[in-house]
Structures are given as structure tokens and as C-alpha cells.
PDB file of N, CA and C in Angstrom:
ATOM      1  N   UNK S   1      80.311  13.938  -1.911  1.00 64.00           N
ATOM      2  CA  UNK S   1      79.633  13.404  -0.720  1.00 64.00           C
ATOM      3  C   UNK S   1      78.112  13.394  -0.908  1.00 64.00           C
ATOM      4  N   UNK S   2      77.470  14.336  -1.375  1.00 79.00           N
ATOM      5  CA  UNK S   2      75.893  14.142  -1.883  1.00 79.00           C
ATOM      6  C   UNK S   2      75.479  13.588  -2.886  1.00 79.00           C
ATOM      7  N   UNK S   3      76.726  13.111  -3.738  1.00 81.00           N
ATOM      8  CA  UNK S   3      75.894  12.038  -4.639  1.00 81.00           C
ATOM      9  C   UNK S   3      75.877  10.908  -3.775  1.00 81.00           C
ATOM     10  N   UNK S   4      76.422  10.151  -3.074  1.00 84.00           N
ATOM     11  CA  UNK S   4      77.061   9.258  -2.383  1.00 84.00           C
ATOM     12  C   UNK S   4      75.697   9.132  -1.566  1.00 84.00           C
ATOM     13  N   UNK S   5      75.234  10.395  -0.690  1.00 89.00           N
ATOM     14  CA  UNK S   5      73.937  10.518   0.090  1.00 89.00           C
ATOM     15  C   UNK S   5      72.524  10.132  -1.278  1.00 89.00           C
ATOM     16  N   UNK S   6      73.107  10.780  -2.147  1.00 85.00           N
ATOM     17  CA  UNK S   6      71.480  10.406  -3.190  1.00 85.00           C
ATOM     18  C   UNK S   6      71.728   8.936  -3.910  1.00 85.00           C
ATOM     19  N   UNK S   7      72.714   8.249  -3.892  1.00 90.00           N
ATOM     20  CA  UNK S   7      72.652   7.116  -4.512  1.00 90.00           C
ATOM     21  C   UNK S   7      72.407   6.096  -3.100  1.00 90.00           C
ATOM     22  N   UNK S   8      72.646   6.411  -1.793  1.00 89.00           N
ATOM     23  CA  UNK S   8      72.264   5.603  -0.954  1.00 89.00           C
ATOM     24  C   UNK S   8      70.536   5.632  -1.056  1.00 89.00           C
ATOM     25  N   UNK S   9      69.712   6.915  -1.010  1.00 89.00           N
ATOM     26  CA  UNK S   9      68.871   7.254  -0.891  1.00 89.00           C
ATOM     27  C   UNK S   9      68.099   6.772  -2.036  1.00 89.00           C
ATOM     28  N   UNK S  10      68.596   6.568  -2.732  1.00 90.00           N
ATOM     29  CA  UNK S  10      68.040   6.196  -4.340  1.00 90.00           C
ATOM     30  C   UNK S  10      67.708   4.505  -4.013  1.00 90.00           C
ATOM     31  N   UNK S  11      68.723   3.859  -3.351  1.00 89.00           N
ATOM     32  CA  UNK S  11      69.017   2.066  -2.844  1.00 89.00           C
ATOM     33  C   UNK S  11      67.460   1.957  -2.239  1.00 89.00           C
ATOM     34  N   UNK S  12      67.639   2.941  -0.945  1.00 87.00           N
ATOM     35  CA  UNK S  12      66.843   2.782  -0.056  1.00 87.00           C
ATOM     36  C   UNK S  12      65.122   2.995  -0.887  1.00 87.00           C
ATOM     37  N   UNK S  13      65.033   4.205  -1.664  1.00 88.00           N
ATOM     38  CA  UNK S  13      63.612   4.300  -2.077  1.00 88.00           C
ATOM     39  C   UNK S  13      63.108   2.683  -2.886  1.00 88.00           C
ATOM     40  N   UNK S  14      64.744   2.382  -3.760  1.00 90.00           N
ATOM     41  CA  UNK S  14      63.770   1.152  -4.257  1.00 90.00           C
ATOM     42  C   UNK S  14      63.599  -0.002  -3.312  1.00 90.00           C
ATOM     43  N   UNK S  15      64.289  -0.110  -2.618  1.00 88.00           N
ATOM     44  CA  UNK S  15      64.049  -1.322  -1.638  1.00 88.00           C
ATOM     45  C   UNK S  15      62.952  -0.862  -0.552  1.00 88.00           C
ATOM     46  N   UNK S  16      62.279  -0.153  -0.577  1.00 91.00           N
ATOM     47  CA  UNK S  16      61.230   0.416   0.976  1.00 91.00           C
ATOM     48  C   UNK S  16      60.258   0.967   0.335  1.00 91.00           C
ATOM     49  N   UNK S  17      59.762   1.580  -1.087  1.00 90.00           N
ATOM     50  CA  UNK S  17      58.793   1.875  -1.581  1.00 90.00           C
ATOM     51  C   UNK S  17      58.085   0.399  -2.229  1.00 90.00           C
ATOM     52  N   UNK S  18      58.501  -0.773  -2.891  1.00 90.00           N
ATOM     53  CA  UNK S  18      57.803  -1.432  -3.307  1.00 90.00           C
ATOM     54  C   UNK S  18      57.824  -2.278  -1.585  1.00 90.00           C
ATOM     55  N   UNK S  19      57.685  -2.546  -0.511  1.00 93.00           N
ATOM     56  CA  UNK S  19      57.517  -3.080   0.578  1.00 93.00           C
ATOM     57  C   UNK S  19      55.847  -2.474   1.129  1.00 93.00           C
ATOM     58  N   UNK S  20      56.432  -1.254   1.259  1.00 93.00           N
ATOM     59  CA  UNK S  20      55.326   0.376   1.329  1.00 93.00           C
ATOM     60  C   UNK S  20      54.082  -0.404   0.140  1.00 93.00           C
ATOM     61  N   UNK S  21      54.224  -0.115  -0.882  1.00 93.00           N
ATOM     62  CA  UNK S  21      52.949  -0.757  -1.660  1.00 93.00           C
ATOM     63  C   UNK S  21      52.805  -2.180  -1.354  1.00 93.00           C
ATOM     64  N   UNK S  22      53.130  -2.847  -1.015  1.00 95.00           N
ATOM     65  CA  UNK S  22      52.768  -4.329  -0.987  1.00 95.00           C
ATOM     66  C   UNK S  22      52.064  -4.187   0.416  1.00 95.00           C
ATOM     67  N   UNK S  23      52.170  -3.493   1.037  1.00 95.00           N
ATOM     68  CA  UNK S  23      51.466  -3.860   2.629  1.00 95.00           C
ATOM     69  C   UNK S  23      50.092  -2.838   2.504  1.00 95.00           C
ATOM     70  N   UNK S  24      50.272  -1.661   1.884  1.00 95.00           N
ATOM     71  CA  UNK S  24      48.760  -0.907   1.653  1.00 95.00           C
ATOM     72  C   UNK S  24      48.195  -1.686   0.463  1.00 95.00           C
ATOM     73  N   UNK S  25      48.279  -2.214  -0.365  1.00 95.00           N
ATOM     74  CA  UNK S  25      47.861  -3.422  -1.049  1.00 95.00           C
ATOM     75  C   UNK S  25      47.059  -4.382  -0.080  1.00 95.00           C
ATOM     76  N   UNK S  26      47.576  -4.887   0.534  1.00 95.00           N
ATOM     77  CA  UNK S  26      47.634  -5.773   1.375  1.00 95.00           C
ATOM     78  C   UNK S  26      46.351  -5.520   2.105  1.00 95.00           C
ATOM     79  N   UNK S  27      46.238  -3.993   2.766  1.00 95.00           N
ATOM     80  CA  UNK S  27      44.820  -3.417   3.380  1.00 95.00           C
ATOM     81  C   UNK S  27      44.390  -3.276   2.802  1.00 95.00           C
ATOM     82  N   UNK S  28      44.201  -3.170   1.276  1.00 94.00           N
ATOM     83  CA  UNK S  28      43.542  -2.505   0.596  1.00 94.00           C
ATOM     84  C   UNK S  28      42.808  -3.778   0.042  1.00 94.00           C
ATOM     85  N   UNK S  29      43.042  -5.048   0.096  1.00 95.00           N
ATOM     86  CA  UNK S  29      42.341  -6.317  -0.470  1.00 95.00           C
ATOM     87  C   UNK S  29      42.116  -6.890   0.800  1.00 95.00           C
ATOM     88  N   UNK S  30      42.393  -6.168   1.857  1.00 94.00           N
ATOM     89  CA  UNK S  30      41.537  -7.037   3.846  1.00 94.00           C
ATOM     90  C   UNK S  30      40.132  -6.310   3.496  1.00 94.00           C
ATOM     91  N   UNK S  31      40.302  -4.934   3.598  1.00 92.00           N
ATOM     92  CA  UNK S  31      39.152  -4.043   3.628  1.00 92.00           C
ATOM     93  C   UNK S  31      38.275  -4.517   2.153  1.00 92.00           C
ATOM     94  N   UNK S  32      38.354  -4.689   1.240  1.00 94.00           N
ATOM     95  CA  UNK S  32      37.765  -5.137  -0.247  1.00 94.00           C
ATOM     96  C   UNK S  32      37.180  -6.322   0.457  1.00 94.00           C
ATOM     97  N   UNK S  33      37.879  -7.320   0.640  1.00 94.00           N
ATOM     98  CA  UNK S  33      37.263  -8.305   0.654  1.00 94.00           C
ATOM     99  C   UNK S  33      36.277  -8.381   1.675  1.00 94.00           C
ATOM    100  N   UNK S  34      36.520  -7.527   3.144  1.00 94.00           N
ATOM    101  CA  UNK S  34      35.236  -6.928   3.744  1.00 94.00           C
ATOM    102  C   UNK S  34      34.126  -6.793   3.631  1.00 94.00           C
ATOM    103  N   UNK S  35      34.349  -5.375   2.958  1.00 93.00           N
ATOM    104  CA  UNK S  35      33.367  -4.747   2.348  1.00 93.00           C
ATOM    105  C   UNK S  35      31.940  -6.230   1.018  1.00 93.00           C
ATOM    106  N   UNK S  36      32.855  -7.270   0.447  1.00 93.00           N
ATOM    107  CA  UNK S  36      32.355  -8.161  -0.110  1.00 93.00           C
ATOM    108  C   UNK S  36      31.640  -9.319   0.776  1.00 93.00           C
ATOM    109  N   UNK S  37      32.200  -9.554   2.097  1.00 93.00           N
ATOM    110  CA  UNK S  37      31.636  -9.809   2.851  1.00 93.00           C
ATOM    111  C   UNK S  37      30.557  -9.451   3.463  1.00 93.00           C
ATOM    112  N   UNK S  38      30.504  -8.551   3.688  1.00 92.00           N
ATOM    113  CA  UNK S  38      29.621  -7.320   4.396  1.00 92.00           C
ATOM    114  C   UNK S  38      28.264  -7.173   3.385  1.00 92.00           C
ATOM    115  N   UNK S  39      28.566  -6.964   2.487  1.00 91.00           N
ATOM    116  CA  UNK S  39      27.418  -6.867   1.447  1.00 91.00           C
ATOM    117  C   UNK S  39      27.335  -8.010   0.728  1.00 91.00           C
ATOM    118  N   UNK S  40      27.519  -9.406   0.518  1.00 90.00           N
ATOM    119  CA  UNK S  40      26.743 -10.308   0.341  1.00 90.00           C
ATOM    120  C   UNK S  40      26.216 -10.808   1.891  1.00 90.00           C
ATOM    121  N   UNK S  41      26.571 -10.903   2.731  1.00 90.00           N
ATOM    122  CA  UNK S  41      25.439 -11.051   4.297  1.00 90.00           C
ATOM    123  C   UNK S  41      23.984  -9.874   4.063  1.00 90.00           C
ATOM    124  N   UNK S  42      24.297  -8.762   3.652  1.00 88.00           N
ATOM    125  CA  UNK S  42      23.095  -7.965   3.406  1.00 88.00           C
ATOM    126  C   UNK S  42      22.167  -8.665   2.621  1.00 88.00           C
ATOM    127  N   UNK S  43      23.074  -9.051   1.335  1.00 86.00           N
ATOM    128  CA  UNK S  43      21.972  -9.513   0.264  1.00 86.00           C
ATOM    129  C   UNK S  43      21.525 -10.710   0.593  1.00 86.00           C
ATOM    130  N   UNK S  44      21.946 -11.460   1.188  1.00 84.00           N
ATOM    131  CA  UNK S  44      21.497 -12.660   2.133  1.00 84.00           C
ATOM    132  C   UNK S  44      20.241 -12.636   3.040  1.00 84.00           C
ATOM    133  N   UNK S  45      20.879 -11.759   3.774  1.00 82.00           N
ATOM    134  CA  UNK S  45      19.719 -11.001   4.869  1.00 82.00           C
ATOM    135  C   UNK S  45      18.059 -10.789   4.530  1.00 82.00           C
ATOM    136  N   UNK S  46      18.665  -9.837   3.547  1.00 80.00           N
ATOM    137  CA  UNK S  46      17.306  -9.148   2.639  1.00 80.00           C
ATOM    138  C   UNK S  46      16.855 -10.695   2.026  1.00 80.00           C
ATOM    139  N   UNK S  47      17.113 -11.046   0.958  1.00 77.00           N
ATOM    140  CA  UNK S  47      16.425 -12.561   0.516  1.00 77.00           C
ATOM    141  C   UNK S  47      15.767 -13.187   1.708  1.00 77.00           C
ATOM    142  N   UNK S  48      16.155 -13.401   2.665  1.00 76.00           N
ATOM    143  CA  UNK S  48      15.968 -14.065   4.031  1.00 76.00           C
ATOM    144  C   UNK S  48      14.741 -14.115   4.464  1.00 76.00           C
ATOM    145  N   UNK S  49      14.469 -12.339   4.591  1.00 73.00           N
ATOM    146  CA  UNK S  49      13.263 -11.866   5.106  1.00 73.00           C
ATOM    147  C   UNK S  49      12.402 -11.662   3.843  1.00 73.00           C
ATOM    148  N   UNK S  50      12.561 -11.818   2.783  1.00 66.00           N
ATOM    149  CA  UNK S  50      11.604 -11.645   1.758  1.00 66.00           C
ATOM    150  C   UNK S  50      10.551 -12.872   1.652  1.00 66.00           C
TER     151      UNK S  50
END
């Protein structure tokens, strides 16, 4: 009966851990590309007033 529980559990990690990385991925290139946003408007800014 507990292999039965660890081979379900085993299904489930691979199908819900690569989902899990694809969506913090996902924030992790919203916030990047932000942050690239964010600091070329600075460097913009600054040129601006120079």
C-alpha cells in the first residue's frame, strides 16, 4: 500500500513541480523585465536633464 502512495506521489511531483517552476519563472522574467524597465527610464531621465 505505500509503494502505491509513493508511486502516486512520485506522478504527482513530476506533473506539479515542472508547472511550480514555469510560473516562478514566469515572475521571475515580469519582475526582470521591470526592473529593465525601471532602469533604462532612469538612464533616460538622467541624459534628459544633462
Amino acid at each position: 500500500m505505500q509503494l502505491l502512495d509513493a508511486e502516486v506521489a512520485g506522478i504527482a511531483a513530476v506533473v506539479v513541480i515542472p508547472d511550480v517552476l514555469e510560473k516562478v519563472f514566469s515572475i521571475f522574467a515580469a519582475c526582470q523585465a521591470l526592473v529593465v524597465q525601471v532602469g533604462y527610464l532612469l538612464i533616460v531621465d538622467v541624459d534628459l536633464r544633462c
